[in-house]
PDB file of C-alpha atoms in Angstrom:
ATOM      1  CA  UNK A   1       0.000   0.000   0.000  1.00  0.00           C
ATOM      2  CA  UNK A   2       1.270   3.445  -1.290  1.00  0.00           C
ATOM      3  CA  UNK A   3       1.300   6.608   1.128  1.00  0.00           C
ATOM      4  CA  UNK A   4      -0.955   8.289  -0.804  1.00  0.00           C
ATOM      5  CA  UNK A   5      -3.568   5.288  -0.484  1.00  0.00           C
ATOM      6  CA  UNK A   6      -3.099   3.667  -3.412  1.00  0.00           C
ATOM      7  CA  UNK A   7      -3.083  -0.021  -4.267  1.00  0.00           C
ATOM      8  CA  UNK A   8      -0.153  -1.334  -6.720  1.00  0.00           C
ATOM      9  CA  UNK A   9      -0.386  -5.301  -8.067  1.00  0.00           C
ATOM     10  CA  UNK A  10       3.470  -6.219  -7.868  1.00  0.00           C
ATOM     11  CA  UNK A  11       4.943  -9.584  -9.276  1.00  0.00           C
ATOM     12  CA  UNK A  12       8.284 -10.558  -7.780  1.00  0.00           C
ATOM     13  CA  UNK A  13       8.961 -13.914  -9.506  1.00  0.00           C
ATOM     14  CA  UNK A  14       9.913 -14.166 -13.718  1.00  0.00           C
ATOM     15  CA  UNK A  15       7.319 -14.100 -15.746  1.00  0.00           C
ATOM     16  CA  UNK A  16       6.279 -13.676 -19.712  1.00  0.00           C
ATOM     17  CA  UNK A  17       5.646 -10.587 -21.310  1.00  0.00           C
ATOM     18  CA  UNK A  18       1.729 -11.347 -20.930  1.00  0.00           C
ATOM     19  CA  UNK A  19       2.251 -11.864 -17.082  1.00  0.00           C
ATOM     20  CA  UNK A  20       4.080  -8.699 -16.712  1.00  0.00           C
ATOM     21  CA  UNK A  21       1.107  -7.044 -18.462  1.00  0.00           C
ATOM     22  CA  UNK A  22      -1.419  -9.128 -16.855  1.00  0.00           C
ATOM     23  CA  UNK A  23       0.281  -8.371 -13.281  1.00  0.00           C
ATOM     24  CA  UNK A  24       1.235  -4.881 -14.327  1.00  0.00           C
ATOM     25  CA  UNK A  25      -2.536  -3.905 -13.906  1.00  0.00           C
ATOM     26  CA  UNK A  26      -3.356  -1.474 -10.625  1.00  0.00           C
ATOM     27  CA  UNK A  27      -6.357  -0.967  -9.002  1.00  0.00           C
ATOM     28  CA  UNK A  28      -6.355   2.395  -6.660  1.00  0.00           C
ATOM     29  CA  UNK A  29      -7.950   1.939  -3.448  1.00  0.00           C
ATOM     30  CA  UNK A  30     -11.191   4.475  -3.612  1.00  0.00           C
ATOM     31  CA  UNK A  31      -9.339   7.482  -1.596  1.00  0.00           C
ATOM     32  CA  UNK A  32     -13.201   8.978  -0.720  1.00  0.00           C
ATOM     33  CA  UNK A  33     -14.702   6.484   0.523  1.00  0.00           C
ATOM     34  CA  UNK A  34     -12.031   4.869   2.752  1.00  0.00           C
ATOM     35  CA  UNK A  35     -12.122   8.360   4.075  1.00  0.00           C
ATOM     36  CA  UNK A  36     -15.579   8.195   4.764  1.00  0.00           C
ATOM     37  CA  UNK A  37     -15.403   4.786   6.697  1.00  0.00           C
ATOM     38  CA  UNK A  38     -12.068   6.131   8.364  1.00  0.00           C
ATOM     39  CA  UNK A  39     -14.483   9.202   9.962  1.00  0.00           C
ATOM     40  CA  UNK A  40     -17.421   6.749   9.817  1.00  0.00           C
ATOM     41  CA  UNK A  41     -15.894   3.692  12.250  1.00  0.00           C
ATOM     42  CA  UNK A  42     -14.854   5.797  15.579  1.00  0.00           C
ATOM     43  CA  UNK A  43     -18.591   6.649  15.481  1.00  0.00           C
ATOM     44  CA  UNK A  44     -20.094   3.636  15.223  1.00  0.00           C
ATOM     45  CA  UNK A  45     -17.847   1.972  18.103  1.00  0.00           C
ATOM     46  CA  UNK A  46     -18.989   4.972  20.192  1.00  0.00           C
ATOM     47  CA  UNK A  47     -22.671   4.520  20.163  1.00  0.00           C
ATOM     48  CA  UNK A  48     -22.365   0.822  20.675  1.00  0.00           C
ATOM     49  CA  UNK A  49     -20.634   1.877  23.407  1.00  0.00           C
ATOM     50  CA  UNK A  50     -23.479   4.193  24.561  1.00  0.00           C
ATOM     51  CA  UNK A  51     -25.765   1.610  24.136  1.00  0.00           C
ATOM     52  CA  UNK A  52     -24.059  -0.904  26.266  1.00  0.00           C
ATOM     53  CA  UNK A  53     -23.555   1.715  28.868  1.00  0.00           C
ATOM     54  CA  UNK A  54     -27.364   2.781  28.908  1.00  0.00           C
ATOM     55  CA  UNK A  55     -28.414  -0.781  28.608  1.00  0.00           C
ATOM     56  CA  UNK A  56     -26.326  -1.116  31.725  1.00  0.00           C
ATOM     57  CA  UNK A  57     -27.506   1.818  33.534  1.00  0.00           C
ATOM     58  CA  UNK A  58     -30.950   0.993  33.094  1.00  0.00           C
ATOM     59  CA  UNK A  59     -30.818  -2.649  33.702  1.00  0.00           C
ATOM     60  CA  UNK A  60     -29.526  -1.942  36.730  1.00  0.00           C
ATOM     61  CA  UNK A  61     -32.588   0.134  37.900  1.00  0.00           C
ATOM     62  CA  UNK A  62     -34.664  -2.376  37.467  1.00  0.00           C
ATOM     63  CA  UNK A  63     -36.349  -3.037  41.061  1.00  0.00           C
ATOM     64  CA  UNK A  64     -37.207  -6.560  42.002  1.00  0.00           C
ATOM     65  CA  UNK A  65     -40.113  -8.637  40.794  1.00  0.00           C
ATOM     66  CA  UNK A  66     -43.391  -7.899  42.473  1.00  0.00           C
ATOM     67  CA  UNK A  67     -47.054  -8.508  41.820  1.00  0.00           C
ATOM     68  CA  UNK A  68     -49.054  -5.623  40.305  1.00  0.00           C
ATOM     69  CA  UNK A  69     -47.724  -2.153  39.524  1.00  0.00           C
ATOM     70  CA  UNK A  70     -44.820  -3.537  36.845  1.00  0.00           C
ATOM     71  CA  UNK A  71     -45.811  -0.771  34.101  1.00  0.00           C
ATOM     72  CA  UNK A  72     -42.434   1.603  34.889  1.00  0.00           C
ATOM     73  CA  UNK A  73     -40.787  -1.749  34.531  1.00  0.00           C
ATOM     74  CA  UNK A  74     -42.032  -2.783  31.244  1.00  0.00           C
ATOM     75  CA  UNK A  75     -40.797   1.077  29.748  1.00  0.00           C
ATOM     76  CA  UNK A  76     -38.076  -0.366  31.317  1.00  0.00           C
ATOM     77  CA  UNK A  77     -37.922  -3.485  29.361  1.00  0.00           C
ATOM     78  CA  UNK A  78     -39.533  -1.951  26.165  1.00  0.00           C
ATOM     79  CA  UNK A  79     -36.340   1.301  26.292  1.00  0.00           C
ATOM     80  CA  UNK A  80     -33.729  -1.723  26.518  1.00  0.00           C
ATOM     81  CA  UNK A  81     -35.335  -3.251  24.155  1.00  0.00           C
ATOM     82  CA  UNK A  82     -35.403  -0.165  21.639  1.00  0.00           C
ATOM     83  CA  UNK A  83     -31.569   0.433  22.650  1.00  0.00           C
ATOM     84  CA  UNK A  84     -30.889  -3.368  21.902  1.00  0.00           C
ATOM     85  CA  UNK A  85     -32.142  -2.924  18.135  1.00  0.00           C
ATOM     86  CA  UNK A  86     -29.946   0.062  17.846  1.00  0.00           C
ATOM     87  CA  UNK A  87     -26.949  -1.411  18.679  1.00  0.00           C
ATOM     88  CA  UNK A  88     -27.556  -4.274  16.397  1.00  0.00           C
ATOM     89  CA  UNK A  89     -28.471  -2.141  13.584  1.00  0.00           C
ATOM     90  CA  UNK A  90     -24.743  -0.107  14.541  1.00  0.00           C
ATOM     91  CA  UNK A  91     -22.830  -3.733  14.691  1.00  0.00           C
ATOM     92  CA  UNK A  92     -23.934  -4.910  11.235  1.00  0.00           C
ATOM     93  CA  UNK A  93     -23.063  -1.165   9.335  1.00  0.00           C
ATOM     94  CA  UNK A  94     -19.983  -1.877  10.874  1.00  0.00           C
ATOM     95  CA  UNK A  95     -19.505  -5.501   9.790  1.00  0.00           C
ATOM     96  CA  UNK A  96     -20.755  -4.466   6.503  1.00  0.00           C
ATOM     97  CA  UNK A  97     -18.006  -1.935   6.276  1.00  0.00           C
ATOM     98  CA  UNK A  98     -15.531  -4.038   6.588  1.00  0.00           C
ATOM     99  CA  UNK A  99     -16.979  -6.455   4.282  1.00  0.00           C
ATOM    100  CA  UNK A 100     -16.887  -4.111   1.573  1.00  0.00           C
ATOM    101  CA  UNK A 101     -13.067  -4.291   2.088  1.00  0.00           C
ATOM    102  CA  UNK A 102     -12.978  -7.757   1.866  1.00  0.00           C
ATOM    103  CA  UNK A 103     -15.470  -7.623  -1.612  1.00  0.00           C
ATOM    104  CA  UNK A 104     -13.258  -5.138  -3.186  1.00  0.00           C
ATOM    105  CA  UNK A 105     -10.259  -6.829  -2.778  1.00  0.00           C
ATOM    106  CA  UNK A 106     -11.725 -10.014  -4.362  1.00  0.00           C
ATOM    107  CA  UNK A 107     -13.184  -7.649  -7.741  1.00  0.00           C
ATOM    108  CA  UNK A 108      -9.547  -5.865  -7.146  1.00  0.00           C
ATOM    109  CA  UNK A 109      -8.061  -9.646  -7.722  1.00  0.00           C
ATOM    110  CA  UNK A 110     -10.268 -10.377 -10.524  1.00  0.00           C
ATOM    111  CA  UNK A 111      -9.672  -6.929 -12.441  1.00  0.00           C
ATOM    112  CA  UNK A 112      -5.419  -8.091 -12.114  1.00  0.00           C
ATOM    113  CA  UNK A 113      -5.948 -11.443 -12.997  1.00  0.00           C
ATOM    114  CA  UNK A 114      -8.481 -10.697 -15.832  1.00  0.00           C
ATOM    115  CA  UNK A 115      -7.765  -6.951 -16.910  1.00  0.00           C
ATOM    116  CA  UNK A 116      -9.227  -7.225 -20.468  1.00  0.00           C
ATOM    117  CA  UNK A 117     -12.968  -7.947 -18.890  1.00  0.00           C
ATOM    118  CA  UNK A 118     -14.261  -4.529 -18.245  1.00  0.00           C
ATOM    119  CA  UNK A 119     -17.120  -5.663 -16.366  1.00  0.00           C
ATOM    120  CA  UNK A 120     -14.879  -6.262 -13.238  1.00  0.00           C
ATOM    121  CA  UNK A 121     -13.747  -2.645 -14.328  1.00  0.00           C
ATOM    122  CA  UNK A 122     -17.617  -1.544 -14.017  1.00  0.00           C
ATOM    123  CA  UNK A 123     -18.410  -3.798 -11.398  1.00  0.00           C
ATOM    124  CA  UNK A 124     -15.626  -2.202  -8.948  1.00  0.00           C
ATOM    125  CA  UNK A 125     -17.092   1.133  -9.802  1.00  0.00           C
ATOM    126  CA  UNK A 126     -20.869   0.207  -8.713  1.00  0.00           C
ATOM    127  CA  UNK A 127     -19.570  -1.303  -5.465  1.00  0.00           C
ATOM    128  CA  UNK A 128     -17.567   1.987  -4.576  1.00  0.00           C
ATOM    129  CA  UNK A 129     -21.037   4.295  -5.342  1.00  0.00           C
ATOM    130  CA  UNK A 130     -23.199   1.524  -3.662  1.00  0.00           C
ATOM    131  CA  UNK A 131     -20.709   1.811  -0.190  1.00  0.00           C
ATOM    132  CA  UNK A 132     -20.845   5.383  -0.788  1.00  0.00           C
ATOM    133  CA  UNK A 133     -24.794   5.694  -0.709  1.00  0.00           C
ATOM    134  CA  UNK A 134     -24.865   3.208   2.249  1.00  0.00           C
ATOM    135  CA  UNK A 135     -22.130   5.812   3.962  1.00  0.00           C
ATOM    136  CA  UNK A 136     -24.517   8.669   3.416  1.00  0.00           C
ATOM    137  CA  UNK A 137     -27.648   6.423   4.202  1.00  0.00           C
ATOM    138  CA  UNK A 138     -25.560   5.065   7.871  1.00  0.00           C
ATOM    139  CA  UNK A 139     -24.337   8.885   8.704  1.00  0.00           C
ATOM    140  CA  UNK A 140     -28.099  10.013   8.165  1.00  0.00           C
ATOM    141  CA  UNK A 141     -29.510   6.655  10.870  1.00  0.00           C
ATOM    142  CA  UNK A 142     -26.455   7.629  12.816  1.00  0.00           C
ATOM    143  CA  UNK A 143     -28.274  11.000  13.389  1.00  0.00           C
ATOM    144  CA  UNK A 144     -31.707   9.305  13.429  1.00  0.00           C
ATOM    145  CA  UNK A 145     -30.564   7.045  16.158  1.00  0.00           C
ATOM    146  CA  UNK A 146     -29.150   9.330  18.468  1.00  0.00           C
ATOM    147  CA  UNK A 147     -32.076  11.918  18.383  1.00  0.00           C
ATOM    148  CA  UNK A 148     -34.487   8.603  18.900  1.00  0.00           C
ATOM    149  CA  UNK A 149     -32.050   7.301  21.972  1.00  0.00           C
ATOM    150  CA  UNK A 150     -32.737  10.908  23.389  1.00  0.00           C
ATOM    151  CA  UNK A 151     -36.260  11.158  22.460  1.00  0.00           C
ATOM    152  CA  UNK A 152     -37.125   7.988  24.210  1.00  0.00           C
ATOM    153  CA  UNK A 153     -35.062   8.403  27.313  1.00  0.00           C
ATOM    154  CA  UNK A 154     -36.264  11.652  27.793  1.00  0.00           C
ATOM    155  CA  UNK A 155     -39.845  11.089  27.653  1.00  0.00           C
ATOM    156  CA  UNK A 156     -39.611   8.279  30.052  1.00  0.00           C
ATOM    157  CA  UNK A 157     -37.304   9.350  32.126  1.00  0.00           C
ATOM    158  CA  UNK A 158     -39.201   9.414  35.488  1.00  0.00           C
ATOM    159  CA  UNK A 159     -40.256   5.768  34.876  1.00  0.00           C
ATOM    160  CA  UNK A 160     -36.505   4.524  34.136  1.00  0.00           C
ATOM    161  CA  UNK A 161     -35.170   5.969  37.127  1.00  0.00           C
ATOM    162  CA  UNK A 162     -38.029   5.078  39.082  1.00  0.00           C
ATOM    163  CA  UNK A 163     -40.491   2.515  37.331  1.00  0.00           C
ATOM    164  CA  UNK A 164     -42.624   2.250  40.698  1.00  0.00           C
ATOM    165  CA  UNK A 165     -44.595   5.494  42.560  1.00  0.00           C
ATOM    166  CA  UNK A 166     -43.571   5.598  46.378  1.00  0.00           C
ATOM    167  CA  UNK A 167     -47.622   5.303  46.697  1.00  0.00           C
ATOM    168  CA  UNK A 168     -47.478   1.696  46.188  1.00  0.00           C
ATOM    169  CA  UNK A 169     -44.167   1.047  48.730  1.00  0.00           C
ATOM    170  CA  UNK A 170     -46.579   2.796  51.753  1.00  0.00           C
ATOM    171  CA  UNK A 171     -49.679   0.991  50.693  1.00  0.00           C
ATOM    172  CA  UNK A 172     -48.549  -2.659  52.185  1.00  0.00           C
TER     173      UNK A 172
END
């Protein structure tokens, strides 16, 4: 791998002319996009952190089991819940990141084994704009997830910290 992010095919045993071309061929590593998933990663890791710490935090303050009065505990159960999905949705952009990696390098092969089929050509091209739209589409649920974290947090608030009224404690 070049400095400058490039990707260079380079045959170190003696070969024919044809191999020379054939193994001459270099595919560039797309400089935007590994960019993108360079900003894009650090974020990711972070909110699955946040989610395993608010998981945590709210597991944690749920009271024992009791007959009767269990609503706080189910907005307990349903905000974990809601957290849970988020944090799956954030670990499967992230394998899918490095997937795309993993794809390119295989079409990358293909294009420096078999540089005279310009559908690899093409094909490498529609898998860097379809990992750029899913960069775009992931930074925009990034957002979405976040403001949703907040928004249901927030609004339930009293009932995660304390899912039963002290009215019921006093009553037995």
């Amino acid at each position: 791998r070049k400095a400058d992010g490039h990707v260079e095919a380079v045959v170190s045993t003696q070969s024919t002319g044809e191999d020379k071309m054939r193994f001459g061929t270099k595919v560039y590593c797309n400089a935007i996009v590994a960019e993108l998933i360079g900003i894009l990663k650090p974020e990711i890791r972070e909110l699955i952190e946040y989610c395993n710490k608010i998981k945590m935090w709210i597991q944690l303050l749920i009271p024992k089991m009791e007959d009767g009065n269990n609503f706080g505990v189910s907005i307990q159960e349903e905000t974990i819940s809601e957290v849970s999905t988020f944090c799956e949705f954030a670990k499967v952009a992230f394998d899918d990141m490095s997937r795309y990696f993993v794809t390119r390098g295989k079409v990358s092969s293909k294009i420096v084994k078999y540089p005279h089929l310009e559908d690899y050509v093409q094909y490498l091209s529609e898998l860097d704009e379809k990992q750029f739209l899913h960069i775009r589409v992931f930074a925009n649920d990034l957002k979405m997830i976040y403001c949703c974290m907040f928004d249901i947090i927030n609004k339930n608030l009293e009932k995660i910290k304390m899912p039963r009224s002290q009215m019921s404690s006093n009553l037995y």
